[in-house]
PDB file of C-alpha atoms in Angstrom:
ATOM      1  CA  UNK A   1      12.779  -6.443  -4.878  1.00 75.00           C
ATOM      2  CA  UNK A   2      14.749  -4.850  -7.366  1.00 75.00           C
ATOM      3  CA  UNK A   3      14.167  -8.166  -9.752  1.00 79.00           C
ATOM      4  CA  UNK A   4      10.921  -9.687  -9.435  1.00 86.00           C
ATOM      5  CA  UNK A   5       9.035  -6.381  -7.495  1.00 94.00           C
ATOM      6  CA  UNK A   6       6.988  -4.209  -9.966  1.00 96.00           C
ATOM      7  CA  UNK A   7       8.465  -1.556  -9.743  1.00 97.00           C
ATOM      8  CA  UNK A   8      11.396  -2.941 -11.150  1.00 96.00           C
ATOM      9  CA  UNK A   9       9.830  -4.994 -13.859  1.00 95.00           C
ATOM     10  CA  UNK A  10       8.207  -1.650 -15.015  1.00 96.00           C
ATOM     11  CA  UNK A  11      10.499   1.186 -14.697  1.00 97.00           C
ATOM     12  CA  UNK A  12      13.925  -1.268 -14.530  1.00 96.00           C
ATOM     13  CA  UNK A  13      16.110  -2.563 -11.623  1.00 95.00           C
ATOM     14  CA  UNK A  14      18.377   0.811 -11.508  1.00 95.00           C
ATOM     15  CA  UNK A  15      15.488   3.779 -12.090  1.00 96.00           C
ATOM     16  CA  UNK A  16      13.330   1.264  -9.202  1.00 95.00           C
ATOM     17  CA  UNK A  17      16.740   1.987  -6.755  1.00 93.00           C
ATOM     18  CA  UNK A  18      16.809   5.589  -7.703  1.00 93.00           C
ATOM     19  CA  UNK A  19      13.310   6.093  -6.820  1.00 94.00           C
ATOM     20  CA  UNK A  20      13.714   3.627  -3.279  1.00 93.00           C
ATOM     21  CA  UNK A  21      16.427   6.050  -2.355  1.00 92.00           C
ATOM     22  CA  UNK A  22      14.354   9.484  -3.249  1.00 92.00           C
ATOM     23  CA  UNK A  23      11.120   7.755  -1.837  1.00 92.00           C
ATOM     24  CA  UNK A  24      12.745   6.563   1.513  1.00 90.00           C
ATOM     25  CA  UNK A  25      15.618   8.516   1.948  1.00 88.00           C
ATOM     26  CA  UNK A  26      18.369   5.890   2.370  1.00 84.00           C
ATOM     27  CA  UNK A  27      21.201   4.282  -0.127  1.00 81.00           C
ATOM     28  CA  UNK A  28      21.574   0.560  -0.782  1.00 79.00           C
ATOM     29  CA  UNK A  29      22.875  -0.244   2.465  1.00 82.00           C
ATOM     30  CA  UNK A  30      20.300   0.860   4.224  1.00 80.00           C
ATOM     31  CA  UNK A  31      17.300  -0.567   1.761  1.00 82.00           C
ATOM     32  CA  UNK A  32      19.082  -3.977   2.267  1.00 80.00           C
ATOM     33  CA  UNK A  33      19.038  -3.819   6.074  1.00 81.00           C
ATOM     34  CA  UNK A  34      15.448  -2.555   6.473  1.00 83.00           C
ATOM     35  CA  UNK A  35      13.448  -4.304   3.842  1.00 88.00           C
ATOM     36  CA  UNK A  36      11.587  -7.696   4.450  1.00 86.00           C
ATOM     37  CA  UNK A  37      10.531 -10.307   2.294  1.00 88.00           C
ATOM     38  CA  UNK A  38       7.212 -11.952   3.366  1.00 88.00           C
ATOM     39  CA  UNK A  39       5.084 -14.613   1.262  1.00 86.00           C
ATOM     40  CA  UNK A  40       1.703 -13.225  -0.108  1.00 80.00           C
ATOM     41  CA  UNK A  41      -1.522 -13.842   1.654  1.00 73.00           C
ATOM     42  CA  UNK A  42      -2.485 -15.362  -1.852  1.00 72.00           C
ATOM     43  CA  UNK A  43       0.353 -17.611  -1.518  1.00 75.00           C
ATOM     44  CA  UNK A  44       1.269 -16.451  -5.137  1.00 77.00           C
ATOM     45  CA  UNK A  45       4.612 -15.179  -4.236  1.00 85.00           C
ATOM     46  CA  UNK A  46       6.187 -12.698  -2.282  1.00 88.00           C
ATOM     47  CA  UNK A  47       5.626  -9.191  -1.045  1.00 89.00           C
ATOM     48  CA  UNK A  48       8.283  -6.729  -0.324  1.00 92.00           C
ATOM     49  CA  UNK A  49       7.750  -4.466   2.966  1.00 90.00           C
ATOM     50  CA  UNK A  50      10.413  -2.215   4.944  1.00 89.00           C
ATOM     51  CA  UNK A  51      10.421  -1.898   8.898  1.00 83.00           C
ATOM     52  CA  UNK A  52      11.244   1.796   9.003  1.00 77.00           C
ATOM     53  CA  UNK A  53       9.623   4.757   7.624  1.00 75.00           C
ATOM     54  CA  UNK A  54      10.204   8.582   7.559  1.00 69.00           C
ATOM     55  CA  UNK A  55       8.309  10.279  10.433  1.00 61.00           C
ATOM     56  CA  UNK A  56       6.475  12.871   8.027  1.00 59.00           C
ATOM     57  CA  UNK A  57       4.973   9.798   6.203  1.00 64.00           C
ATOM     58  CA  UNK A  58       1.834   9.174   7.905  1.00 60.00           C
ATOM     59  CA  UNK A  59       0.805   5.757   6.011  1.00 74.00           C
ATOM     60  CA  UNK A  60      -0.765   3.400   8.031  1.00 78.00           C
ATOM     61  CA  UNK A  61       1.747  -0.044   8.834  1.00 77.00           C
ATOM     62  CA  UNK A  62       0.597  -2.827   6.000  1.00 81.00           C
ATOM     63  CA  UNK A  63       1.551  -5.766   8.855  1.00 79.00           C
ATOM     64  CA  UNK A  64       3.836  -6.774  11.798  1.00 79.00           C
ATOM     65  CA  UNK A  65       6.958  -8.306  11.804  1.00 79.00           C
ATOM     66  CA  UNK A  66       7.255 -11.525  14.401  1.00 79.00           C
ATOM     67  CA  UNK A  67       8.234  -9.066  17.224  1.00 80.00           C
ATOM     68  CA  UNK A  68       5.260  -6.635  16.995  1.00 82.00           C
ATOM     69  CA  UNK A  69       7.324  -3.993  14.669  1.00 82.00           C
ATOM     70  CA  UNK A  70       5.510  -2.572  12.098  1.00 84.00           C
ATOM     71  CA  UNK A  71       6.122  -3.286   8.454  1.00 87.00           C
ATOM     72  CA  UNK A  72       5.218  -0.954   5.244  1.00 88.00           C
ATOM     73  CA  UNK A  73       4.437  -2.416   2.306  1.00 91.00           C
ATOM     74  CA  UNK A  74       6.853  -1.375  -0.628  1.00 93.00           C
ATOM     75  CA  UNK A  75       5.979  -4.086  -3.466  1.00 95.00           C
ATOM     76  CA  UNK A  76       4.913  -6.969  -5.180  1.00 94.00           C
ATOM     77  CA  UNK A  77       6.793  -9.830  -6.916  1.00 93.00           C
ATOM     78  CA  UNK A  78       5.210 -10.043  -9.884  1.00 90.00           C
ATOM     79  CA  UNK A  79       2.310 -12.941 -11.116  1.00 83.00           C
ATOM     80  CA  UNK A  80       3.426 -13.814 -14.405  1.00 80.00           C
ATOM     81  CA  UNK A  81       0.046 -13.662 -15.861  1.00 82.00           C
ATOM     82  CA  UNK A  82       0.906 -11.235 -18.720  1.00 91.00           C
ATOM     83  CA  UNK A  83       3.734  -8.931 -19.150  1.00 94.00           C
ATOM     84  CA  UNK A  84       4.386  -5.999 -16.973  1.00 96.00           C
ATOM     85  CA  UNK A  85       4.164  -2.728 -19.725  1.00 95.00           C
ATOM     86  CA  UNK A  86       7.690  -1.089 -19.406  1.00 96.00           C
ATOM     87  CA  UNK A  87       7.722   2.522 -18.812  1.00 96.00           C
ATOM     88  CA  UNK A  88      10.197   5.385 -18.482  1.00 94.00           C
ATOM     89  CA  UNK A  89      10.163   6.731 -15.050  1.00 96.00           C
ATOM     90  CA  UNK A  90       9.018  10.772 -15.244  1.00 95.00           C
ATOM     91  CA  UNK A  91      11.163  12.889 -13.638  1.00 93.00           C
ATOM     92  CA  UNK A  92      11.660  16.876 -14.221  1.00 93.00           C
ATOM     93  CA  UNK A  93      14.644  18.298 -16.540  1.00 92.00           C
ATOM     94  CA  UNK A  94      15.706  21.020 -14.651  1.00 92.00           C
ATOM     95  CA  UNK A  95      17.929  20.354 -12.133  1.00 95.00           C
ATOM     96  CA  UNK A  96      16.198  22.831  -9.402  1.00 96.00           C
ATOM     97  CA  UNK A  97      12.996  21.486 -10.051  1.00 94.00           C
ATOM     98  CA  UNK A  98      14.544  17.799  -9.486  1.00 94.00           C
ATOM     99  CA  UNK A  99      15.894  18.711  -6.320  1.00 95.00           C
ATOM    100  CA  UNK A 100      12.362  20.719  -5.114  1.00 95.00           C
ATOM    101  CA  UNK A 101      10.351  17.678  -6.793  1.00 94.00           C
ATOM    102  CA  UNK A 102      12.185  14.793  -6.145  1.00 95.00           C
ATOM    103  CA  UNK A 103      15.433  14.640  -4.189  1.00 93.00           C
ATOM    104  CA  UNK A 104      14.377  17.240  -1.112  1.00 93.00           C
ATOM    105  CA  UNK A 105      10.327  15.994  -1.862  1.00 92.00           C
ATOM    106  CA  UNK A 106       8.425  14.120   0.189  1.00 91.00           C
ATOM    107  CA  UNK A 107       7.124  11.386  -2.036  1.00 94.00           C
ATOM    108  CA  UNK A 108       4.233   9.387  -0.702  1.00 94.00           C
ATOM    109  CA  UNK A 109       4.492   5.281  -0.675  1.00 93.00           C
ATOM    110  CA  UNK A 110       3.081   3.389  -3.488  1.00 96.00           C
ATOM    111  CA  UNK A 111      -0.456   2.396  -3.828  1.00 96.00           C
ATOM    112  CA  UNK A 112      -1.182  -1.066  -5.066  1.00 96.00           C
ATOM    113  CA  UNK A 113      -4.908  -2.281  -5.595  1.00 96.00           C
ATOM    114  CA  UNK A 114      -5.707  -5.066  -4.210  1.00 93.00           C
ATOM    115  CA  UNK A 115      -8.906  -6.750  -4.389  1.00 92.00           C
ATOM    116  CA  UNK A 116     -11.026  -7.953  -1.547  1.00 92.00           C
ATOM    117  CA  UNK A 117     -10.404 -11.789  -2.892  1.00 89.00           C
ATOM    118  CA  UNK A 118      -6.613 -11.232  -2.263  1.00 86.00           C
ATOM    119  CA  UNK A 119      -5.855 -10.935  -6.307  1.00 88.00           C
ATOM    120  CA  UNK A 120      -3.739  -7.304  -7.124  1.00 92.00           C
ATOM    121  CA  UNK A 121      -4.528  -5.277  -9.902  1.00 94.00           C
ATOM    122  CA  UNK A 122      -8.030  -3.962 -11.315  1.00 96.00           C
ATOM    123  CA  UNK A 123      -8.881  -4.520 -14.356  1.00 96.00           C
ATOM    124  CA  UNK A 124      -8.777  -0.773 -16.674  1.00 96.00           C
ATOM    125  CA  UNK A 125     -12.171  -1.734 -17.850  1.00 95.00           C
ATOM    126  CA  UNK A 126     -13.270  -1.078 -14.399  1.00 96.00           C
ATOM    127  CA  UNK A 127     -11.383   1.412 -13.272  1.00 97.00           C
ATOM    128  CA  UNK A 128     -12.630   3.248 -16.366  1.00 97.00           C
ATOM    129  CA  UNK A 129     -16.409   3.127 -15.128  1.00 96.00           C
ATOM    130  CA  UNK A 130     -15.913   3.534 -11.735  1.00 95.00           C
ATOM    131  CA  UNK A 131     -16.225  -0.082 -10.379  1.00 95.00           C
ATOM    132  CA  UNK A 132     -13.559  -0.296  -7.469  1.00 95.00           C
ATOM    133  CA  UNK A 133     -16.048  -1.489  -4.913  1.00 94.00           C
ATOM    134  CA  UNK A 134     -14.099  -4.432  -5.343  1.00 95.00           C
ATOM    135  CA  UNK A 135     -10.946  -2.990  -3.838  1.00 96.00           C
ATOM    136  CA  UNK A 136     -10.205  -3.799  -0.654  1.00 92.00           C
ATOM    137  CA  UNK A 137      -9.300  -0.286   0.565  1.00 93.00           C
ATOM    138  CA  UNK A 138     -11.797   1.685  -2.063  1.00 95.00           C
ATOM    139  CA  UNK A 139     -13.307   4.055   0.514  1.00 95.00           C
ATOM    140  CA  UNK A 140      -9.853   5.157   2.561  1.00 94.00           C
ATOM    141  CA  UNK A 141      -8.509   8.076   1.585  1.00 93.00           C
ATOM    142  CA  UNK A 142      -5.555   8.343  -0.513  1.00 94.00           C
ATOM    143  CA  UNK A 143      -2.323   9.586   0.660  1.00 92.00           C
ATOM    144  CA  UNK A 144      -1.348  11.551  -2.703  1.00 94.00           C
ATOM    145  CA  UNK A 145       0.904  14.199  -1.146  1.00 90.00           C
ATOM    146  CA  UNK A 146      -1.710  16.936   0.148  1.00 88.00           C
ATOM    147  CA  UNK A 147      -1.703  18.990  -3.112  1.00 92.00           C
ATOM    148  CA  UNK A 148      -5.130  19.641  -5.114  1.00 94.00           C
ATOM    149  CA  UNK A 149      -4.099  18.550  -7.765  1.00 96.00           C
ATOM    150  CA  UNK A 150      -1.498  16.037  -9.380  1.00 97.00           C
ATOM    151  CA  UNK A 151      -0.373  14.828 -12.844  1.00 98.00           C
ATOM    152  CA  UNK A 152      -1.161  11.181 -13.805  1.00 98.00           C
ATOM    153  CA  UNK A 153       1.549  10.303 -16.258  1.00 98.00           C
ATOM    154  CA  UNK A 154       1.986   7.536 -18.781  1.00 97.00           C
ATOM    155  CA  UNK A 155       5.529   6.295 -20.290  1.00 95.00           C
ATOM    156  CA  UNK A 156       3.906   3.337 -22.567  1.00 94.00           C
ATOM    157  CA  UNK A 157       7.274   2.061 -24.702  1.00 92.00           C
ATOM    158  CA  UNK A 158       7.274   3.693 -28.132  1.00 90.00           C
ATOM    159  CA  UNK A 159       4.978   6.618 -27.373  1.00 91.00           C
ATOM    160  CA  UNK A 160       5.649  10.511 -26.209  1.00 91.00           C
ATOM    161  CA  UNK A 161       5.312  10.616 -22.332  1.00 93.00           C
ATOM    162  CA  UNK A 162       1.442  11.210 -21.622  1.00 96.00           C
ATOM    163  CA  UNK A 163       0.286  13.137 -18.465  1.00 97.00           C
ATOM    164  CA  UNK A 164      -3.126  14.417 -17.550  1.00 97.00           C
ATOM    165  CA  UNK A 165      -4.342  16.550 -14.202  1.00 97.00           C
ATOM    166  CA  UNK A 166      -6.746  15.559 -12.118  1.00 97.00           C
ATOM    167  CA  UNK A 167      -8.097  16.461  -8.290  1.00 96.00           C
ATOM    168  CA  UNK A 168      -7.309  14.714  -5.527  1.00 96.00           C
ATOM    169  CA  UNK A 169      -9.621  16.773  -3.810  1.00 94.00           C
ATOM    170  CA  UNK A 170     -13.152  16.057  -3.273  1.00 89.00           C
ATOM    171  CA  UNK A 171     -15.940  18.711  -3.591  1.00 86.00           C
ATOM    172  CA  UNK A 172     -16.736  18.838   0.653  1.00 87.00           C
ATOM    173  CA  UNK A 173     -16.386  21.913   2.087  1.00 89.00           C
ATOM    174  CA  UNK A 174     -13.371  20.041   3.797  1.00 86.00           C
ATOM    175  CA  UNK A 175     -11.803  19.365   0.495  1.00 90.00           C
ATOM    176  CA  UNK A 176     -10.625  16.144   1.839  1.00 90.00           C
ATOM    177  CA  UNK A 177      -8.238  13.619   0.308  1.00 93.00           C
ATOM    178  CA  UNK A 178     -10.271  11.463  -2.610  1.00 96.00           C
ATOM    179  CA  UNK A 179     -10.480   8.026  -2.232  1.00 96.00           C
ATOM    180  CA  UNK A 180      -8.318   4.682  -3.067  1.00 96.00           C
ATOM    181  CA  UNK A 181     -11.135   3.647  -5.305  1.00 97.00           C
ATOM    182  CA  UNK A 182     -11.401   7.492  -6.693  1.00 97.00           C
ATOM    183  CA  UNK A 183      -7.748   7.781  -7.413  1.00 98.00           C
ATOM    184  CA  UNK A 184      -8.083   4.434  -9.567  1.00 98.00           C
ATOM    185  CA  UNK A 185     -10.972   5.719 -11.245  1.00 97.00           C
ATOM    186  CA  UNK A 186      -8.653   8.842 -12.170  1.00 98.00           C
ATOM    187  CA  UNK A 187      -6.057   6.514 -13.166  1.00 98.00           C
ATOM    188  CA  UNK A 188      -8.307   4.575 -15.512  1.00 97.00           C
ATOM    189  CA  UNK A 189      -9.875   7.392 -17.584  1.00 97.00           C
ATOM    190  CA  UNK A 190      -6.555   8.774 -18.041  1.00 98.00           C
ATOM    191  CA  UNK A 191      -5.368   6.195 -19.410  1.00 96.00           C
ATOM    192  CA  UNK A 192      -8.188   5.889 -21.345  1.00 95.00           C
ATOM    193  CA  UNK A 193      -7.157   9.379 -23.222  1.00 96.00           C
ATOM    194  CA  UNK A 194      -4.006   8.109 -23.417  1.00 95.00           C
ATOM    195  CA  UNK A 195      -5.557   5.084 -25.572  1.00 93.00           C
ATOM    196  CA  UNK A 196      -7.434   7.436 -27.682  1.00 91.00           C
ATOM    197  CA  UNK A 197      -5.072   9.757 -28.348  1.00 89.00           C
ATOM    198  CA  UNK A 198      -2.572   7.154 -29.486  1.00 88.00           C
ATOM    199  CA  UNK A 199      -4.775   5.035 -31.078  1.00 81.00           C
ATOM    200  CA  UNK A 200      -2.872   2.359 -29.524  1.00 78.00           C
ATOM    201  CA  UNK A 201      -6.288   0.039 -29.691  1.00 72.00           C
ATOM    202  CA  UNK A 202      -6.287   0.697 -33.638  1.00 71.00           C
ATOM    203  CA  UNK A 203      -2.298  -0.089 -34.155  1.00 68.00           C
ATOM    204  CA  UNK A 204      -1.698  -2.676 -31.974  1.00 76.00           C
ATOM    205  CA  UNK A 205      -5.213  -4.414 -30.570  1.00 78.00           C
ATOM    206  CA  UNK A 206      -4.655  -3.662 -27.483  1.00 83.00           C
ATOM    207  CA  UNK A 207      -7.801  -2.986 -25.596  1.00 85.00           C
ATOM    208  CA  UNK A 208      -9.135  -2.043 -21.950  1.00 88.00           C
ATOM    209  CA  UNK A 209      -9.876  -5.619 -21.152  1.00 89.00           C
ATOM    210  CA  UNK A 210      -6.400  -6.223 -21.854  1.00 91.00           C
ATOM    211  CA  UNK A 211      -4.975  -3.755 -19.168  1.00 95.00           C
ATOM    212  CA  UNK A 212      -4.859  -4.248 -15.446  1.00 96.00           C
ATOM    213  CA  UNK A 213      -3.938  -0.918 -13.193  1.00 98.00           C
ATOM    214  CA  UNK A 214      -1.413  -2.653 -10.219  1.00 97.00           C
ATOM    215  CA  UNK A 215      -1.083   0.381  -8.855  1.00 98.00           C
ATOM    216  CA  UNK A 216       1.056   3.396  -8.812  1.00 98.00           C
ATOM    217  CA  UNK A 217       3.796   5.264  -7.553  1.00 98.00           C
ATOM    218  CA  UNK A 218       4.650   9.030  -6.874  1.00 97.00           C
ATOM    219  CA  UNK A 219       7.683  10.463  -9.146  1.00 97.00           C
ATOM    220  CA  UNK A 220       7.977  13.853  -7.833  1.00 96.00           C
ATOM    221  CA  UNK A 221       5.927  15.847  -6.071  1.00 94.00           C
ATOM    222  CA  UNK A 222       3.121  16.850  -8.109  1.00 93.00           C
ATOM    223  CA  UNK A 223       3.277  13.240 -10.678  1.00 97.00           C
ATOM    224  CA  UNK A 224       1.826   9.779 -10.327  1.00 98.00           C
ATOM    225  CA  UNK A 225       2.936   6.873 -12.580  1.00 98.00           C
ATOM    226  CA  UNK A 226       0.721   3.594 -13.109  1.00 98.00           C
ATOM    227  CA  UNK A 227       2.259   0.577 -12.727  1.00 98.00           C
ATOM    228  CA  UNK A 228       0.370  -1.484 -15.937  1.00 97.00           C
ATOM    229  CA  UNK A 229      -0.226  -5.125 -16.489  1.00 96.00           C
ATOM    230  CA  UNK A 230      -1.118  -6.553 -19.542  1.00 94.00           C
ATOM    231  CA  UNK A 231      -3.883  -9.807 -19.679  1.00 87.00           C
ATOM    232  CA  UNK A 232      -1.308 -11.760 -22.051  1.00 83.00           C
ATOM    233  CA  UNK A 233       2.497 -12.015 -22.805  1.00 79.00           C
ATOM    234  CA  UNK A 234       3.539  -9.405 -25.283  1.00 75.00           C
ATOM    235  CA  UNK A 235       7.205  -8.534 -26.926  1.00 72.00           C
ATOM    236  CA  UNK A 236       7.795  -4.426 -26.459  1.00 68.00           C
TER     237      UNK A 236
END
């Protein structure tokens, strides 16, 4: 988990523990004893899941453990199809705001997109214009922590920390959650400022088709970080 998973390949084996323990609530001991390791229904590795959860986390259970007991997913070991972008894991500077935002927070699980053929990621081409018919959860609603908006924030190696607000509400009168495939779609374009803005397609080639969105996990509470894949091996 905290070798192969990608959430340690992208934010680094000791920032992935920190954010375990905020996310989950428990120390190293206690990751060790609940978490799982199952092989992917793809058969291209392994998946990471934990058997117990906080009660004010309403996810639904990924799977079921031998004995019946439910299992939430926590990550993927990577597929070495192109290297995982490193990023520095956001978290607030002030010390009050980390404790309100982070350590006393409750941070929702990480969303991974995974396609209906079994493969993870979407391609940022697609997220971009809004295809994620092709995920396999695209029309359940999003558990993004409740607020109406959040902050979708980029750490690309190299480049000032990027972060740009969106809704996570839709336009209903309800103003319900927005969707798995909405929140990718979110993800996508802002990224796709974050490409413009750096001119990170001029400097270094680097492209939409080249970018696959795995998924993303909550910082603090009120900041999402993407967890980025690129198409090809590169040397940051």
């Amino acid at each position: 988990l905290l070798i192969d998973g990608y959430m340690s390949q992208s934010f680094g084996p000791n920032s992935a523990e920190d954010y375990l323990h905020h996310l989950l609530k428990i120390d190293q001991s206690g990751l060790n004893q609940s978490c799982q390791t199952l092989p992917r229904p793809d058969g291209l590795g392994v998946l990471f899941a934990i058997r117990t959860l906080r009660e004010k986390l309403s996810t639904t259970p990924f799977t079921e453990d031998r004995d019946g007991r439910p299992l939430w997913l926590l990550d993927y070991s990577i597929v070495r199809t192109g290297t995982v972008i490193p990023q520095a894991r956001w978290s607030p500077d002030n010390a009050t705001d980390y404790r309100n935002h982070v350590t006393e927070a409750i941070l929702q699980m990480p969303i991974f997109f995974m396609q209906k053929n079994g493969i993870i990621g979407l391609s940022l081409d697609d997220a971009i214009n809004g295809r994620c018919q092709t995920l396999r959860d695209a029309r359940m609603l999003a558990h993004l922590g409740g607020k109406t908006t959040t902050h979708i924030r980029i750490g690309w190696p190299g480049y000032n920390e990027f972060k740009r607000q969106v809704q996570i509400r839709d336009e209903t009168p309800a103003k319900n959650p927005i969707t798995i495939g909405k929140f990718a779609h979110h993800i996508g374009r802002s990224i796709e400022a974050f490409l413009r803005v750096s001119l990170l397609c001029n400097l270094c080639g680097i492209n939409p088709i080249d970018i696959r969105i795995i998924g993303a996990i909550h910082v603090s509470a009120g900041s999402w970080m993407p967890i980025l894949q690129l198409c090809d091996v590169w040397i940051f």
